[in-house]
Coordinates of N, CA and C and ligand atoms in Angstrom, one line a residue:
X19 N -17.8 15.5 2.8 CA -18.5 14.2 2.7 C -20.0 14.4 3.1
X20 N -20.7 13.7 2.7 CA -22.5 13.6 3.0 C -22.3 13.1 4.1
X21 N -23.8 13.6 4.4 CA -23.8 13.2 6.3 C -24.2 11.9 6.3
X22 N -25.1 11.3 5.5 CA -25.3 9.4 5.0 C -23.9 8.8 5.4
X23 N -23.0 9.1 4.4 CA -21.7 8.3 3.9 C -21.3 8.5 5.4
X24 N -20.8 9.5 6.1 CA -20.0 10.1 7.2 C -20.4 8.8 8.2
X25 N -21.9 9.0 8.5 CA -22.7 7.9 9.2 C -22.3 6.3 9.4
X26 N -22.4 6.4 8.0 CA -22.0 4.9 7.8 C -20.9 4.5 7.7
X27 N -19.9 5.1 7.3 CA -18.3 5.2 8.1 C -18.2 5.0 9.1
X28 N -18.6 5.9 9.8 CA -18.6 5.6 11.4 C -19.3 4.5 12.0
X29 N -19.8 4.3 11.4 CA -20.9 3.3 12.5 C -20.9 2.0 11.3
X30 N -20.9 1.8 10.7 CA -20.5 0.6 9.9 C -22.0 0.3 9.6
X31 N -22.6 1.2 9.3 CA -24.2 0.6 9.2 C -24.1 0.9 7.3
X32 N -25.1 0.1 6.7 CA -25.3 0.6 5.2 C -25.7 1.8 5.3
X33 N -25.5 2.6 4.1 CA -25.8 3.9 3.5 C -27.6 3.9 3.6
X34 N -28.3 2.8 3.5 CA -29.4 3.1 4.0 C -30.0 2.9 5.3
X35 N -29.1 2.2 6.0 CA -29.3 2.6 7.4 C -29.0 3.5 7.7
X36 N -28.2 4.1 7.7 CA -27.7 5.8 7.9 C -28.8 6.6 7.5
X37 N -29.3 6.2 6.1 CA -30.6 7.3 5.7 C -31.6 7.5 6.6
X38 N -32.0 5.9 7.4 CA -33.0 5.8 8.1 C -32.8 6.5 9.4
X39 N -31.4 6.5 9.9 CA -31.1 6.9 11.0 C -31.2 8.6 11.0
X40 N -31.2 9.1 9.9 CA -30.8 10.5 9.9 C -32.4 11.1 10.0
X41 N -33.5 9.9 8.8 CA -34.9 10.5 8.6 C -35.3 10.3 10.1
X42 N -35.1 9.8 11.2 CA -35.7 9.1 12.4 C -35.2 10.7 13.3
X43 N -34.5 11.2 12.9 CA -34.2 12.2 14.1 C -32.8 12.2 14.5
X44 N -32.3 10.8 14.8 CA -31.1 9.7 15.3 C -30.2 11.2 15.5
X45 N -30.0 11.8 14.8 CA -28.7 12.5 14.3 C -28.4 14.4 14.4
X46 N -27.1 14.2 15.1 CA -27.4 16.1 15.2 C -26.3 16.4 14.2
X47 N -26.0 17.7 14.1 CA -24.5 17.9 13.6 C -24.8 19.3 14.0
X48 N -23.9 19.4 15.0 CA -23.2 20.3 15.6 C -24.7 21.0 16.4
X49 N -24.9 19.4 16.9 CA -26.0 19.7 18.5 C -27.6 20.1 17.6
X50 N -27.7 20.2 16.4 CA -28.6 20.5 16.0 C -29.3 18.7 15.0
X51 N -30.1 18.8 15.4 CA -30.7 17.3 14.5 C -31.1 17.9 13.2
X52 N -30.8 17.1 12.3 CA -30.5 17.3 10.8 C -31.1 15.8 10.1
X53 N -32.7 16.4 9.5 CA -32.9 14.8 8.7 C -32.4 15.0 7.2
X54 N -31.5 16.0 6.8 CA -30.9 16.0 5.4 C -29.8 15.0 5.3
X55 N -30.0 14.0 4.8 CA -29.1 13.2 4.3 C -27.5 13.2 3.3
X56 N -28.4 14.3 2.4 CA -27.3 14.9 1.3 C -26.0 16.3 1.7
X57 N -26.9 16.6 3.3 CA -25.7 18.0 3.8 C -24.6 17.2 4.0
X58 N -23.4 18.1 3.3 CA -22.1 18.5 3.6 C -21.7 18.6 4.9
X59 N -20.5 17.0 5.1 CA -20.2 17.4 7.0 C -18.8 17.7 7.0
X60 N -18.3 19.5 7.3 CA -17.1 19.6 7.1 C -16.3 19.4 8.3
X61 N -14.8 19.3 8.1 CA -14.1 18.6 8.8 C -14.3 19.0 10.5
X62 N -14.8 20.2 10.7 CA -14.2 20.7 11.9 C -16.0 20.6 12.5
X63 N -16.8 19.9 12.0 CA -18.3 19.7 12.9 C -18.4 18.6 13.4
X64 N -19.0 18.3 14.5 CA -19.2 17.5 15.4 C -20.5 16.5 14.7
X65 N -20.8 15.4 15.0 CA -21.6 14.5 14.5 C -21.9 13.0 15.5
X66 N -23.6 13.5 16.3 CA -23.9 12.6 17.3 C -24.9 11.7 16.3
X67 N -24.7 10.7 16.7 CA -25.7 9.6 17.0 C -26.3 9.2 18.6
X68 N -27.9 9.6 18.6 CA -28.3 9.0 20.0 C -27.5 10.0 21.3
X69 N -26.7 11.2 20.8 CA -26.0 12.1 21.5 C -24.6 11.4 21.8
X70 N -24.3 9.9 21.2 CA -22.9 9.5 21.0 C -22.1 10.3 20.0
X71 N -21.0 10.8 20.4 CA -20.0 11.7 19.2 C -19.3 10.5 18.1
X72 N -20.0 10.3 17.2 CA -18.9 9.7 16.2 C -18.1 10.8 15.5
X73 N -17.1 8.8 14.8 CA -16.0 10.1 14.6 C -15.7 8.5 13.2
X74 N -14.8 9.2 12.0 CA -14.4 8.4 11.0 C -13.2 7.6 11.6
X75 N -13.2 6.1 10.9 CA -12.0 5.1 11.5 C -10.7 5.7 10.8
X76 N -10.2 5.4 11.6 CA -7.8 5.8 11.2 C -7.9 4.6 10.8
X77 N -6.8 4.9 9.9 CA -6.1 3.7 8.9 C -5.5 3.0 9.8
X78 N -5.3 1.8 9.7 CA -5.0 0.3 10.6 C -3.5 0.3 9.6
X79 N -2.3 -0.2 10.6 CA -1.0 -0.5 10.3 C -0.9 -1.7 10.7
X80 N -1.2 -2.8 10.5 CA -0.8 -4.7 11.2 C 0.8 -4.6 10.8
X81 N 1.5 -5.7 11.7 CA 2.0 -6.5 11.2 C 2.0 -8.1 11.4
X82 N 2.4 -8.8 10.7 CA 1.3 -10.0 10.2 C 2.9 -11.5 10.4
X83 N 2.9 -12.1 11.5 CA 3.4 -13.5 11.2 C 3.1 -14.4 10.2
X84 N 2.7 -14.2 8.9 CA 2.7 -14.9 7.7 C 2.9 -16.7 7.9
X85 N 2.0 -17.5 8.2 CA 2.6 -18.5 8.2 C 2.4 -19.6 6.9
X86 N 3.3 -20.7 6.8 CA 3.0 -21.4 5.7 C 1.6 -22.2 5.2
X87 N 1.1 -21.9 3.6 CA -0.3 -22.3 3.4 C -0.7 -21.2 3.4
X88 N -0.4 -20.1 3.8 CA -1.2 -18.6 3.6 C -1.0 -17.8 2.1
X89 N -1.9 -16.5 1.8 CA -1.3 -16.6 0.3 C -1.6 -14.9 1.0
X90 N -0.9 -14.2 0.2 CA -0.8 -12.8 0.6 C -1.8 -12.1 -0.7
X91 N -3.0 -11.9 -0.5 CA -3.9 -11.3 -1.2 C -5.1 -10.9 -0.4
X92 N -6.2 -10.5 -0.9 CA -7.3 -9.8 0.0 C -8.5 -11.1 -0.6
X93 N -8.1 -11.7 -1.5 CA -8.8 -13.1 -1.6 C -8.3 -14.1 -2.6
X94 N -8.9 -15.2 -2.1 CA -8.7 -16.4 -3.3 C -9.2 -17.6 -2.8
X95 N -9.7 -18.2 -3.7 CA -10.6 -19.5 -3.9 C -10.2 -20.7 -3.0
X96 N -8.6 -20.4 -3.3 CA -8.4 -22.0 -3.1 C -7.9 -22.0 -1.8
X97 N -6.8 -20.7 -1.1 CA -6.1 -20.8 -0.1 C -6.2 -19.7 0.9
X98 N -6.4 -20.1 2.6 CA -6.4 -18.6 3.0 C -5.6 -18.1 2.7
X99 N -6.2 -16.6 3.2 CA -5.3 -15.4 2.6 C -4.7 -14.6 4.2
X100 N -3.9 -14.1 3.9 CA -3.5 -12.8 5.4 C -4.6 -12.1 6.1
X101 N -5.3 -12.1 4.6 CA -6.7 -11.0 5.8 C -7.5 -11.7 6.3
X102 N -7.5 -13.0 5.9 CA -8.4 -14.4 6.8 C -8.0 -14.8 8.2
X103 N -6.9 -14.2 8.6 CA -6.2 -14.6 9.6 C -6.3 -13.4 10.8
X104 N -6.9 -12.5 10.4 CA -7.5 -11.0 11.2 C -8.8 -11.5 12.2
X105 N -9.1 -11.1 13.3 CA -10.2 -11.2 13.8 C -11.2 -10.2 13.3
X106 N -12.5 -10.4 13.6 CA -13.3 -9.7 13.1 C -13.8 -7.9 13.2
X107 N -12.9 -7.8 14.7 CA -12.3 -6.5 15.2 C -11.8 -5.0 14.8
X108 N -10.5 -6.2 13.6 CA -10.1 -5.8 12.7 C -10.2 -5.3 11.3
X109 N -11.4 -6.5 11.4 CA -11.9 -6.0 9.6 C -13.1 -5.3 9.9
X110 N -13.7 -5.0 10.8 CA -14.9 -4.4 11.0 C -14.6 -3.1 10.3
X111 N -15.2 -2.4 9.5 CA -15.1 -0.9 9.3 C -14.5 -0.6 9.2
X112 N -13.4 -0.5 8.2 CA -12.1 -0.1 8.2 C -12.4 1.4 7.1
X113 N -11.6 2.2 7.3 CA -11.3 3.2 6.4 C -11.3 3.0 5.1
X114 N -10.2 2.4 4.8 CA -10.0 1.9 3.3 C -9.9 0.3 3.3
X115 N -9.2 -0.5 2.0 CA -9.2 -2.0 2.2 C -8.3 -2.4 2.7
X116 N -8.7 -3.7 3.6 CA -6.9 -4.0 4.4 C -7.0 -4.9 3.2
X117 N -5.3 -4.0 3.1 CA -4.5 -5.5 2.2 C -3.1 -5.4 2.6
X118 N -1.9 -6.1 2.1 CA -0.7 -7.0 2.5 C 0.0 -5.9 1.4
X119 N 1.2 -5.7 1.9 CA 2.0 -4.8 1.2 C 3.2 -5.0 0.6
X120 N 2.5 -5.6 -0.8 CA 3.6 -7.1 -1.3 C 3.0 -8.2 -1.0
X121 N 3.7 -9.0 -1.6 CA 3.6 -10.3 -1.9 C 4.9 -11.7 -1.2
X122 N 4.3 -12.8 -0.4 CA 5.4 -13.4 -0.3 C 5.0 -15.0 -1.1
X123 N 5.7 -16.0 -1.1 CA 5.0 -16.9 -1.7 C 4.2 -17.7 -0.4
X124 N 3.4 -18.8 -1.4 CA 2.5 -19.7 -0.1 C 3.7 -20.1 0.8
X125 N 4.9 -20.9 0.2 CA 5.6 -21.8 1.3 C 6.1 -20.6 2.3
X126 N 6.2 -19.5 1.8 CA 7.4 -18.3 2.8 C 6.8 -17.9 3.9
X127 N 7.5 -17.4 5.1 CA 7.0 -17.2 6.1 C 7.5 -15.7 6.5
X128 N 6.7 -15.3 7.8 CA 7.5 -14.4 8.2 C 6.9 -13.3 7.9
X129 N 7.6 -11.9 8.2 CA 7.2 -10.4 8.1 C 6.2 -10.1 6.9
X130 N 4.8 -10.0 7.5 CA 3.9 -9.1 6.2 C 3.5 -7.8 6.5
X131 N 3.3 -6.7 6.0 CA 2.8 -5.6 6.0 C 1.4 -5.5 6.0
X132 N 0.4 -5.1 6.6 CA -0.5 -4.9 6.3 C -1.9 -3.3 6.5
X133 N -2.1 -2.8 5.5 CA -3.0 -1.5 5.9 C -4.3 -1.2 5.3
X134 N -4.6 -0.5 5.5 CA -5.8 0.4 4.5 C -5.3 1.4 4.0
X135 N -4.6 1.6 4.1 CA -3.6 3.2 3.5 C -3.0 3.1 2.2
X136 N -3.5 3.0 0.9 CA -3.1 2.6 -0.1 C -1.7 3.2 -0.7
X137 N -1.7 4.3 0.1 CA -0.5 5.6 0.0 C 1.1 5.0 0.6
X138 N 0.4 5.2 1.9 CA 1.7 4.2 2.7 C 1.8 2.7 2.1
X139 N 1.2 1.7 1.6 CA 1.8 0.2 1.4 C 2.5 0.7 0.3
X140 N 2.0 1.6 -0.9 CA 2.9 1.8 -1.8 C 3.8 2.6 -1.4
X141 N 4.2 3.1 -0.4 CA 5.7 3.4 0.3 C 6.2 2.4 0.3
X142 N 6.1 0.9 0.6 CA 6.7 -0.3 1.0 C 7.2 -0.8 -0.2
X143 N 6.5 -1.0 -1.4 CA 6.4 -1.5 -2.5 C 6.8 -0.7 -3.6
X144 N 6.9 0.3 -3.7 CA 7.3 0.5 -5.0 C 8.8 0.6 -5.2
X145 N 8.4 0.3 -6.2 CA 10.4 -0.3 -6.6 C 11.3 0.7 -6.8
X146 N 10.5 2.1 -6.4 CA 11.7 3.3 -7.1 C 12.0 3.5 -5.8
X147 N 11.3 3.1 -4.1 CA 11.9 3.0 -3.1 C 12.7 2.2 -2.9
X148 N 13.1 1.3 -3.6 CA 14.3 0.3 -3.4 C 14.5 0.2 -1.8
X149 N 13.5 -0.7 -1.3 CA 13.0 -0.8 0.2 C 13.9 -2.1 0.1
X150 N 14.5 -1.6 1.5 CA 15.4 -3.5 1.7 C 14.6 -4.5 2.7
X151 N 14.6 -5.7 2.4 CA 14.1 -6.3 3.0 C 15.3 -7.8 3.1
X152 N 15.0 -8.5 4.3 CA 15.9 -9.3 5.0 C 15.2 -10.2 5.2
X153 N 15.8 -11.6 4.5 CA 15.4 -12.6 4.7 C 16.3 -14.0 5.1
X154 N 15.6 -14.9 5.7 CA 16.1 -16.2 6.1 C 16.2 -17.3 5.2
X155 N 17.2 -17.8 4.7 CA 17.2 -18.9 4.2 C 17.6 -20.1 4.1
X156 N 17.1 -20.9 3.9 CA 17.5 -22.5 4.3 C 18.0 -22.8 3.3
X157 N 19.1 -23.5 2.7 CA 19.6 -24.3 1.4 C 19.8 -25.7 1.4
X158 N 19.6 -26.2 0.0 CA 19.4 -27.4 0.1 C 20.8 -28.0 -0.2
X159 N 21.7 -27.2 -0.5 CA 23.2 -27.7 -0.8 C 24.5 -26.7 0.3
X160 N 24.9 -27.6 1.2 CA 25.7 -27.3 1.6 C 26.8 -26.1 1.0
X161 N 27.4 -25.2 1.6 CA 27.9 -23.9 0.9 C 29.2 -23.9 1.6
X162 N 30.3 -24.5 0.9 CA 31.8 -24.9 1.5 C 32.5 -23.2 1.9
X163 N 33.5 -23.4 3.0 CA 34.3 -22.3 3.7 C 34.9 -21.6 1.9
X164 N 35.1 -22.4 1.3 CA 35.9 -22.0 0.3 C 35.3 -21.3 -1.0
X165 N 34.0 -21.5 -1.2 CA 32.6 -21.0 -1.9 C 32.1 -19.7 -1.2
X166 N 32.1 -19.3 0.1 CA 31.5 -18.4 0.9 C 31.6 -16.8 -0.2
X167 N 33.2 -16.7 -0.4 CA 33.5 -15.4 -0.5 C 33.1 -14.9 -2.2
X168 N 33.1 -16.1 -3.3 CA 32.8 -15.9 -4.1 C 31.0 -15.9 -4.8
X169 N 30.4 -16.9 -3.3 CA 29.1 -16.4 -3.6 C 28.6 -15.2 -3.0
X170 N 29.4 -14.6 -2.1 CA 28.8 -12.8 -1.7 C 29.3 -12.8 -2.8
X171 N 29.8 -12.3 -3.5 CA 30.3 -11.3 -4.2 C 29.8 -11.2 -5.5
X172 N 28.9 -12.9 -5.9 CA 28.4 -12.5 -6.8 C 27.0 -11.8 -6.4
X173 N 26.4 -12.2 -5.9 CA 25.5 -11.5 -4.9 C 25.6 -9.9 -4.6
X174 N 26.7 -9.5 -4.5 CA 26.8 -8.0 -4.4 C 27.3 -7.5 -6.0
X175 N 27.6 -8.4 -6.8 CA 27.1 -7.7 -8.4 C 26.2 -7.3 -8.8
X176 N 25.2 -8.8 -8.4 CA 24.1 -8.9 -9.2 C 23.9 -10.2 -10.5
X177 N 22.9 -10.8 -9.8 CA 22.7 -12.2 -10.7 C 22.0 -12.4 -11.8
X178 N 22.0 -12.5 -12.9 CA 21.3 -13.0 -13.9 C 20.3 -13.6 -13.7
X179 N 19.0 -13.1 -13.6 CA 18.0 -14.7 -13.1 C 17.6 -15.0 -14.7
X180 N 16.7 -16.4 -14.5 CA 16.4 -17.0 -15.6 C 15.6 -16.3 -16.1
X181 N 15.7 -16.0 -17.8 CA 14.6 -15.6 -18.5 C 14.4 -13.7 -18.6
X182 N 15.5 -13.1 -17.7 CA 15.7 -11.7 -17.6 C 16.8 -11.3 -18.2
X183 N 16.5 -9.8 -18.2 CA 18.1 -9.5 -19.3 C 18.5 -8.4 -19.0
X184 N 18.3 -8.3 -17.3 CA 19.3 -7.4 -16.8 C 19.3 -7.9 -15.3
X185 N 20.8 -7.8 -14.5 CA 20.7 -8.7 -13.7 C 20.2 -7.9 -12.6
X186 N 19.8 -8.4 -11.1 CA 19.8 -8.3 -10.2 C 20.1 -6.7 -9.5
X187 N 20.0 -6.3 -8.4 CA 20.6 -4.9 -8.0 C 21.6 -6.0 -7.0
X188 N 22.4 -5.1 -6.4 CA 23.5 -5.2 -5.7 C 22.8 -6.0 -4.1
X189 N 23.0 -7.1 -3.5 CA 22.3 -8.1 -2.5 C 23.5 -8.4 -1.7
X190 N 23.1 -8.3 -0.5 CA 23.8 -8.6 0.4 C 23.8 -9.9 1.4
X191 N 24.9 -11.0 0.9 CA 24.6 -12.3 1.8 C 25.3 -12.9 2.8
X192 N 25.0 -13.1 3.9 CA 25.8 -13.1 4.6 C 25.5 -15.0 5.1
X193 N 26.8 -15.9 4.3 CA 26.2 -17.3 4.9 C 26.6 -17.7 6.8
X194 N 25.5 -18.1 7.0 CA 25.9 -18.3 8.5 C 26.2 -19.5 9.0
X195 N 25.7 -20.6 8.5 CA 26.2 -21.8 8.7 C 26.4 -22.4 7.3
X196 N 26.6 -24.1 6.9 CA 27.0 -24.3 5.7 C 25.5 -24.2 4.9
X197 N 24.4 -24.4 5.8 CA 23.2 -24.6 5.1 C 22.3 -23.4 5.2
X198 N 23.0 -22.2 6.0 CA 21.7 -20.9 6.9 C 22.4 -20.1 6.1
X199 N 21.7 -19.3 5.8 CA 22.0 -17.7 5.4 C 21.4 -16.2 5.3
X200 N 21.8 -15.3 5.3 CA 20.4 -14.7 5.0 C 21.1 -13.4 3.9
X201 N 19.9 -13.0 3.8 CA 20.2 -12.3 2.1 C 19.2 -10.9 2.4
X202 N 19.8 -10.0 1.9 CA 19.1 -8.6 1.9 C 18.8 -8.4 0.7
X203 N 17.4 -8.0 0.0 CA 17.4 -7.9 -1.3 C 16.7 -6.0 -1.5
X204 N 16.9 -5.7 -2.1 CA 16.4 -4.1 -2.5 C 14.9 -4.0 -3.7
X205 N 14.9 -5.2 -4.1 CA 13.7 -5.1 -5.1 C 13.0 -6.1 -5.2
X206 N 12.0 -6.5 -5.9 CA 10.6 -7.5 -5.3 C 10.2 -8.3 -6.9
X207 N 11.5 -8.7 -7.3 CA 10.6 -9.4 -8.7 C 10.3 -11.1 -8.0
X208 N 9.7 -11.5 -8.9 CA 8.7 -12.6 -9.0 C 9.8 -13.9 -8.6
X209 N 9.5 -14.4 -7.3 CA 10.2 -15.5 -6.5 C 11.5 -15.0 -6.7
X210 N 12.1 -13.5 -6.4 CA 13.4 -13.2 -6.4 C 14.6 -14.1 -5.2
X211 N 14.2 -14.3 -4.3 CA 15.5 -15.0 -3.4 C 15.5 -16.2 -4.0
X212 N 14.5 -17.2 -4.6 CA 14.5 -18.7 -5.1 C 15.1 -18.8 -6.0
X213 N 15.2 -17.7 -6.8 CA 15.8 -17.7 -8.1 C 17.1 -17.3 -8.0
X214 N 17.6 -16.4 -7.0 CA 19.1 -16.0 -7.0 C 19.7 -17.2 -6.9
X215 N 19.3 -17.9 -6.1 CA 20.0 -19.0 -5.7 C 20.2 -19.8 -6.9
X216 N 19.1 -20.4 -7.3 CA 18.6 -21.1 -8.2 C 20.1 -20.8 -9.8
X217 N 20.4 -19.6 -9.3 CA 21.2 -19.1 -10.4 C 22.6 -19.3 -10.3
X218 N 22.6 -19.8 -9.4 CA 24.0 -20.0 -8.3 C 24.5 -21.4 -8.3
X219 N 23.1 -22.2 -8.8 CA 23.3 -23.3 -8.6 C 23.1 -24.2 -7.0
X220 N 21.9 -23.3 -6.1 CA 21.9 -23.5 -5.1 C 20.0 -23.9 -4.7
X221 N 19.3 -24.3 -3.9 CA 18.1 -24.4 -4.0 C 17.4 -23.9 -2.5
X222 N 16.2 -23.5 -2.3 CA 16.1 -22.5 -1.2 C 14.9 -23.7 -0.7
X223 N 15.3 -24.1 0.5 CA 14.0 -25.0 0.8 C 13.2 -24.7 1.8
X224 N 14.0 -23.5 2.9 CA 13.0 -22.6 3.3 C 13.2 -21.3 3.6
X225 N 12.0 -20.5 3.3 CA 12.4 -18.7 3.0 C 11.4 -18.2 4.4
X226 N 12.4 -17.2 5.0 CA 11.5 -16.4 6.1 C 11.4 -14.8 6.1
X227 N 10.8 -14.1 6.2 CA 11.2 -12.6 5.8 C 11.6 -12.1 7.6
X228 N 12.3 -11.5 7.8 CA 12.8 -10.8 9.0 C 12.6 -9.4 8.7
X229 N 12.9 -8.9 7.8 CA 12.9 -7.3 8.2 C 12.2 -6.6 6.9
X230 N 11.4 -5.4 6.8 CA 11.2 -4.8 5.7 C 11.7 -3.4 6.2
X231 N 12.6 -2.9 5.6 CA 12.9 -1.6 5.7 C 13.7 -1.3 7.2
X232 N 13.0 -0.9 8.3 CA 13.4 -0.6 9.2 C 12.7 -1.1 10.2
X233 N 11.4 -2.5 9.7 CA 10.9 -3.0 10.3 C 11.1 -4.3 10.4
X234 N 11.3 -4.7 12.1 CA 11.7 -6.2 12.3 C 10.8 -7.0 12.6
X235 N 10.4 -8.2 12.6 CA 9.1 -9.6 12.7 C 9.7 -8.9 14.2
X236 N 8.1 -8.6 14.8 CA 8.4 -8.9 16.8 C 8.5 -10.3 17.0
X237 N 9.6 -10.8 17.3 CA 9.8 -12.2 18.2 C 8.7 -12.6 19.2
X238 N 7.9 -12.3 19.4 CA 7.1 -12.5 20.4 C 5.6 -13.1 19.9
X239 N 6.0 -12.6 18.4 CA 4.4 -13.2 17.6 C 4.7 -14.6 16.9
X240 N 3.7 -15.6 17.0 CA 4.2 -16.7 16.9 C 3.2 -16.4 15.3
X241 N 3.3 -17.7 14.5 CA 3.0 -17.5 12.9 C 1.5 -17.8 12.9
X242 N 0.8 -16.8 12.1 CA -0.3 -16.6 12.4 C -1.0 -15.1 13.2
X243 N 0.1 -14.8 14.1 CA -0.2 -13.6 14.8 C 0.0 -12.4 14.6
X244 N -0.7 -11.3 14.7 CA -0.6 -10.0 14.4 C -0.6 -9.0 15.6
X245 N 0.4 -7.7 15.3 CA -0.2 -6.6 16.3 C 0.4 -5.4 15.6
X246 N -0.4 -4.4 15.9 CA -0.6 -3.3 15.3 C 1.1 -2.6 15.5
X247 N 1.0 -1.4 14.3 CA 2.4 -1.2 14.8 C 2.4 0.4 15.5
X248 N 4.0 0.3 15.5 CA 4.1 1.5 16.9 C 4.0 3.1 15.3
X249 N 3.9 4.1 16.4 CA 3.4 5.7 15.5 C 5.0 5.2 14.5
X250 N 6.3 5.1 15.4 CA 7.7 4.7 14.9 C 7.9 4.6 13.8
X251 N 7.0 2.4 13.4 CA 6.9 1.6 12.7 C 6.0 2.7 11.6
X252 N 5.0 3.0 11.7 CA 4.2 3.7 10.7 C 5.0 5.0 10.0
X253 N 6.0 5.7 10.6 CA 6.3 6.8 10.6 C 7.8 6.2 9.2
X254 N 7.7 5.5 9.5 CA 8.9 4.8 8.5 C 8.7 5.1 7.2
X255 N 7.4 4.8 6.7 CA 7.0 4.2 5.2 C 5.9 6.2 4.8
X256 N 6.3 7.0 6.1 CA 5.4 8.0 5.5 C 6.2 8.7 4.5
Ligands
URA11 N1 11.6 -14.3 -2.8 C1 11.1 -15.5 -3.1 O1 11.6 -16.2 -3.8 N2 9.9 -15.8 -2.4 C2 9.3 -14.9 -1.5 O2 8.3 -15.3 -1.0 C3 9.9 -13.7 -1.3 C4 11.1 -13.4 -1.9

């Protein structure tokens, strides 16, 4: 990488403040001040500013209490987004772009992913990982003792949604009360839990995500709130 770019990674200044900083003297690499802008900084050389050692930022792992009215994107016009809900801490200088890893809808709540790691979120998302994720659901039609066994089961077939012409992968639902249940899905099409239901003859009036993979919503974050994850959590999706 140029010693400019390197600079301004590190320190979040524009590429021409870096220039300025490097023509000024500002800058050694490897204890020696260097006003070349365009030198090669390889991995294993040291690089002061002012005799401070910078260093390039690590990729940021969030996880994100998603709450309702939020829209899972890196922007939009009409509605905040996940990364609007970051302090500025966060978005300061990041390595790559923070974005959300997947998609939930505005009303849905609950477990979001979020990185700069374009590598890792597509660990989360791509559909040939058939990543399970766990969710909460509210129904708007009561689900009789006598209904239970034949709607797992069609659920563990696989549902026909509207307008597709191959059904569902195999879902796992477990109803907990007449109106609670929650549902494990392995793939991410477009309003997939609203529609299983929907296919069932059943209506979802509120959706929460609990788990992605091997990752659980920390109980402790109320909606709205984020915190970084453990080496664990990251080590999941490498
Ligand atoms: N399925 C849905 O229908 N909506 C979501 O937000 C997530 C999964």
């Amino acid at each position: 990488m140029r010693l400019d770019g390197f600079v301004a990674k590190a320190t979040g200044l524009t590429r021409s403040q870096a220039r300025k900083a490097i023509k000024s003297g500002d800058i050694c690499l490897d204890g020696v001040v260097t006003k070349k802008a365009a030198i090669s900084v390889a991995d294993n050389q040291q690089v002061t500013l002012d005799g401070r050692s910078l260093s390039l930022p690590e990729f940021q792992y969030l996880m994100l209490h998603k709450p309702k009215g939020t829209v899972c994107a890196t922007e939009d016009a009409e509605h905040p987004t996940v990364i609007d809900l970051l302090p500025d801490e966060v978005l300061a200088n990041p390595k790559g772009e923070l974005h959300p890893a997947g998609r939930l809808d505005r009303d849905t709540t609950g477990l979001v992913l979020i990185s700069d790691n374009g590598h890792w979120t597509h660990n989360v998302t791509s559909p040939r990982k058939k990543c399970r994720k766990r969710y909460r659901v509210t129904l708007a039609e009561a689900v009789s003792d006598d209904a239970v066994e034949d709607l797992c089961r069609r659920f563990q077939q696989g549902v026909m949604l509207k307008g597709e012409d191959r059904p569902t992968l195999p879902a796992v639902l477990r109803i907990e009360t007449p109106n609670q249940a929650t549902v494990e899905i392995s793939e991410g099409r477009y309003h997939q839990v609203k529609r299983m239901f929907a296919a069932v003859g059943n209506h979802v009036e509120e959706l929460h995500r609990e788990r992605i993979g091997l990752i659980t919503l920390d109980k402790t974050l109320e909606p709205g709130e984020y915190r970084e994850l453990t080496p664990e959590e990251i080590e999941a999706f490498c």
